């Protein structure tokens, strides 16, 4: 290779390297985001917002362009304010009194005269206005529980204790049982094969509903015969389930509780479980008693008492003394049942040797 050729090759390589470095820089400069934003209305606060429920949040927005046709404020999908050909600073008093707790999107949408639009989307967290009142669970009496039961659902119906189990080792251990509380004997049972990992159970009318962990099926049984009637499909995970006499209420391991129509399994509403700091996640087995939801929290020796209207955590029930006595070589605290006949609560855990009648004080 002669010297001229070498120079040409080096020059080509250098220009390629320069082009590779320079072109993206030029590009990003010509589409500079700050330039675009000056044409739009934006929230004047940085990042996201959090407030206690009941507060009125003064929102302000900056507008500094003549090309804006309108600015609209959305809370989730609902339009809550509109400004036509706005100038200067805009204001909106966002009243959170009638909101439920949780994390929601607020979106400031700018539409230009040429039809282009721009969305400034932020998160608004509505927190509880109370600290949960602490309670403590105390053992009144103990009953036998089969240590092979990976307890996922526990509920009384007409004095009979129903238990639903899961199957972490895919051995076909998912069962629904009618049991005798006094001696732990099984009165009737039905099982699923190892393809299904049973989760929470609840009884509404003559039907028993059983969730599955990741299989997206809710199985429906006749509560007396335990014969399967039908199944529903749903998205995501199934953890705990209870009912308020009208709706099924379902947890999925997050802070969300989904209310579902028992005839169709369609969602009728969702709430988010929140305290004064933020969301309470890993909500597991549930029990609905006198207008409140009692919830195990996976991996915690604690039961939350939740307001089903707002999602507010009303009480934290410390169950550490129950776990200390009951866990043994078993797994976590899980299983809450309330017997309406004697107005008593019963707790157990996965693979625990006992079920405990308890008092909360
Ligand atoms: Ca229960």
Tab-separated table of N, CA and C in Angstrom, residues 250-313:
chain	number	residue	atom	x	y	z
A	250	UNK	N	-61.222	-9.350	46.032
A	250	UNK	CA	-60.090	-10.195	45.666
A	250	UNK	C	-58.778	-9.429	45.808
A	251	UNK	N	-57.763	-10.082	46.404
A	251	UNK	CA	-56.426	-9.486	46.469
A	251	UNK	C	-55.508	-10.195	45.481
A	252	UNK	N	-54.427	-9.494	45.098
A	252	UNK	CA	-53.500	-10.090	44.121
A	252	UNK	C	-52.029	-9.905	44.489
A	253	UNK	N	-51.776	-9.645	45.770
A	253	UNK	CA	-50.388	-9.512	46.213
A	253	UNK	C	-49.878	-8.079	46.189
A	254	UNK	N	-50.664	-7.168	45.633
A	254	UNK	CA	-50.297	-5.753	45.625
A	254	UNK	C	-51.141	-5.038	46.686
A	255	UNK	N	-51.263	-3.708	46.583
A	255	UNK	CA	-52.141	-2.924	47.467
A	255	UNK	C	-53.572	-2.871	46.931
A	256	UNK	N	-53.807	-3.421	45.745
A	256	UNK	CA	-55.138	-3.316	45.135
A	256	UNK	C	-56.088	-4.405	45.636
A	257	UNK	N	-57.339	-4.027	45.906
A	257	UNK	CA	-58.415	-4.993	46.141
A	257	UNK	C	-59.460	-4.754	45.054
A	258	UNK	N	-59.864	-5.833	44.394
A	258	UNK	CA	-60.806	-5.738	43.287
A	258	UNK	C	-62.156	-6.311	43.710
A	259	UNK	N	-63.217	-5.522	43.542
A	259	UNK	CA	-64.571	-5.980	43.825
A	259	UNK	C	-65.136	-6.563	42.529
A	260	UNK	N	-65.702	-7.783	42.601
A	260	UNK	CA	-66.181	-8.451	41.391
A	260	UNK	C	-67.605	-8.954	41.564
A	261	UNK	N	-68.334	-8.903	40.466
A	261	UNK	CA	-69.696	-9.433	40.428
A	261	UNK	C	-69.624	-10.961	40.538
A	262	UNK	N	-70.324	-11.574	41.523
A	262	UNK	CA	-70.208	-13.027	41.704
A	262	UNK	C	-70.820	-13.847	40.554
A	263	UNK	N	-71.696	-13.221	39.760
A	263	UNK	CA	-72.320	-13.948	38.646
A	263	UNK	C	-71.430	-13.948	37.406
A	264	UNK	N	-70.677	-12.857	37.212
A	264	UNK	CA	-69.899	-12.699	35.976
A	264	UNK	C	-68.386	-12.610	36.205
A	265	UNK	N	-68.004	-12.356	37.457
A	265	UNK	CA	-66.613	-12.125	37.851
A	265	UNK	C	-66.064	-10.818	37.274
A	266	UNK	N	-66.947	-9.980	36.684
A	266	UNK	CA	-66.517	-8.681	36.162
A	266	UNK	C	-66.187	-7.739	37.314
A	267	UNK	N	-65.178	-6.884	37.102
A	267	UNK	CA	-64.776	-5.902	38.114
A	267	UNK	C	-65.840	-4.820	38.258
A	268	UNK	N	-66.271	-4.559	39.489
A	268	UNK	CA	-67.233	-3.477	39.724
A	268	UNK	C	-66.544	-2.248	40.316
A	269	UNK	N	-65.474	-2.452	41.110
A	269	UNK	CA	-64.642	-1.326	41.544
A	269	UNK	C	-63.323	-1.850	42.096
A	270	UNK	N	-62.335	-0.946	42.188
A	270	UNK	CA	-61.087	-1.320	42.848
A	270	UNK	C	-60.776	-0.266	43.907
A	271	UNK	N	-60.130	-0.711	44.970
A	271	UNK	CA	-59.611	0.239	45.961
A	271	UNK	C	-58.132	-0.069	46.154
A	272	UNK	N	-57.399	0.910	46.692
A	272	UNK	CA	-55.989	0.719	47.000
A	272	UNK	C	-55.818	0.862	48.506
A	273	UNK	N	-55.133	-0.120	49.105
A	273	UNK	CA	-54.956	-0.115	50.561
A	273	UNK	C	-53.787	0.804	50.906
A	274	UNK	N	-54.085	1.880	51.638
A	274	UNK	CA	-53.091	2.903	51.964
A	274	UNK	C	-53.172	3.287	53.440
A	275	UNK	N	-52.013	3.622	53.995
A	275	UNK	CA	-52.006	4.294	55.292
A	275	UNK	C	-51.538	5.731	55.077
A	276	UNK	N	-51.066	6.381	56.126
A	276	UNK	CA	-50.718	7.806	56.011
A	276	UNK	C	-49.374	8.019	55.320
A	277	UNK	N	-48.665	6.903	55.044
A	277	UNK	CA	-47.342	7.003	54.421
A	277	UNK	C	-47.365	6.580	52.955
A	278	UNK	N	-48.145	5.546	52.669
A	278	UNK	CA	-48.164	5.045	51.303
A	278	UNK	C	-48.936	3.742	51.199
A	279	UNK	N	-48.714	2.982	50.106
A	279	UNK	CA	-49.469	1.753	49.877
A	279	UNK	C	-49.038	0.621	50.810
A	280	UNK	N	-49.968	-0.275	51.153
A	280	UNK	CA	-49.662	-1.484	51.917
A	280	UNK	C	-49.798	-2.665	50.955
A	281	UNK	N	-48.669	-3.248	50.621
A	281	UNK	CA	-48.650	-4.294	49.599
A	281	UNK	C	-48.668	-5.692	50.223
A	282	UNK	N	-48.681	-6.702	49.359
A	282	UNK	CA	-48.699	-8.123	49.734
A	282	UNK	C	-49.937	-8.475	50.572
A	283	UNK	N	-51.066	-7.850	50.257
A	283	UNK	CA	-52.329	-8.176	50.918
A	283	UNK	C	-52.715	-9.595	50.497
A	284	UNK	N	-52.978	-10.456	51.481
A	284	UNK	CA	-53.186	-11.880	51.176
A	284	UNK	C	-54.586	-12.342	51.600
A	285	UNK	N	-54.695	-13.306	52.502
A	285	UNK	CA	-55.999	-13.880	52.870
A	285	UNK	C	-56.896	-12.803	53.481
A	286	UNK	N	-58.200	-12.877	53.190
A	286	UNK	CA	-59.131	-11.823	53.579
A	286	UNK	C	-60.299	-12.392	54.370
A	287	UNK	N	-60.928	-11.511	55.136
A	287	UNK	CA	-62.163	-11.858	55.828
A	287	UNK	C	-62.979	-10.576	55.965
A	288	UNK	N	-64.259	-10.642	55.587
A	288	UNK	CA	-65.121	-9.463	55.686
A	288	UNK	C	-65.996	-9.612	56.922
A	289	UNK	N	-65.877	-8.671	57.866
A	289	UNK	CA	-66.649	-8.745	59.114
A	289	UNK	C	-67.213	-7.365	59.449
A	290	UNK	N	-68.538	-7.281	59.580
A	290	UNK	CA	-69.201	-6.036	60.022
A	290	UNK	C	-68.683	-4.787	59.299
A	291	UNK	N	-68.642	-4.842	57.983
A	291	UNK	CA	-68.288	-3.651	57.208
A	291	UNK	C	-66.808	-3.325	57.153
A	292	UNK	N	-65.957	-4.272	57.572
A	292	UNK	CA	-64.513	-4.050	57.489
A	292	UNK	C	-63.841	-5.287	56.887
A	293	UNK	N	-62.722	-5.041	56.218
A	293	UNK	CA	-61.953	-6.153	55.647
A	293	UNK	C	-60.741	-6.412	56.534
A	294	UNK	N	-60.592	-7.650	56.969
A	294	UNK	CA	-59.411	-8.083	57.723
A	294	UNK	C	-58.494	-8.797	56.743
A	295	UNK	N	-57.208	-8.426	56.744
A	295	UNK	CA	-56.301	-8.959	55.722
A	295	UNK	C	-54.977	-9.408	56.310
A	296	UNK	N	-54.598	-10.658	55.992
A	296	UNK	CA	-53.215	-11.070	56.257
A	296	UNK	C	-52.303	-10.308	55.300
A	297	UNK	N	-51.085	-10.041	55.763
A	297	UNK	CA	-50.065	-9.444	54.900
A	297	UNK	C	-48.953	-10.472	54.790
A	298	UNK	N	-48.716	-10.956	53.580
A	298	UNK	CA	-47.743	-12.030	53.390
A	298	UNK	C	-46.394	-11.650	53.978
A	299	UNK	N	-45.827	-12.521	54.792
A	299	UNK	CA	-44.516	-12.374	55.421
A	299	UNK	C	-44.530	-11.466	56.655
A	300	UNK	N	-45.680	-10.958	57.048
A	300	UNK	CA	-45.737	-10.147	58.270
A	300	UNK	C	-46.619	-10.835	59.307
A	301	UNK	N	-46.260	-10.696	60.586
A	301	UNK	CA	-47.089	-11.210	61.679
A	301	UNK	C	-48.101	-10.138	62.044
A	302	UNK	N	-48.872	-9.740	61.058
A	302	UNK	CA	-49.760	-8.602	61.238
A	302	UNK	C	-51.002	-8.752	60.365
A	303	UNK	N	-52.133	-8.334	60.927
A	303	UNK	CA	-53.379	-8.298	60.154
A	303	UNK	C	-53.798	-6.839	60.045
A	304	UNK	N	-54.180	-6.424	58.851
A	304	UNK	CA	-54.662	-5.057	58.643
A	304	UNK	C	-56.180	-5.057	58.656
A	305	UNK	N	-56.770	-4.030	59.264
A	305	UNK	CA	-58.215	-3.820	59.174
A	305	UNK	C	-58.422	-2.643	58.222
A	306	UNK	N	-59.210	-2.885	57.167
A	306	UNK	CA	-59.292	-1.949	56.044
A	306	UNK	C	-60.727	-1.472	55.851
A	307	UNK	N	-60.880	-0.167	55.610
A	307	UNK	CA	-62.186	0.391	55.259
A	307	UNK	C	-62.464	0.071	53.781
A	308	UNK	N	-63.501	-0.743	53.489
A	308	UNK	CA	-63.736	-1.165	52.104
A	308	UNK	C	-64.219	-0.045	51.175
A	309	UNK	N	-64.597	1.094	51.739
A	309	UNK	CA	-65.037	2.209	50.888
A	309	UNK	C	-63.853	2.995	50.345
A	310	UNK	N	-62.908	3.325	51.243
A	310	UNK	CA	-61.806	4.203	50.837
A	310	UNK	C	-60.471	3.493	50.651
A	311	UNK	N	-60.298	2.322	51.264
A	311	UNK	CA	-59.004	1.640	51.247
A	311	UNK	C	-58.119	2.015	52.426
A	312	UNK	N	-58.664	2.832	53.334
A	312	UNK	CA	-57.897	3.313	54.487
A	312	UNK	C	-57.600	2.175	55.479
A	313	UNK	N	-56.346	2.093	55.948
A	313	UNK	CA	-56.006	1.113	56.991
A	313	UNK	C	-56.438	1.689	58.340
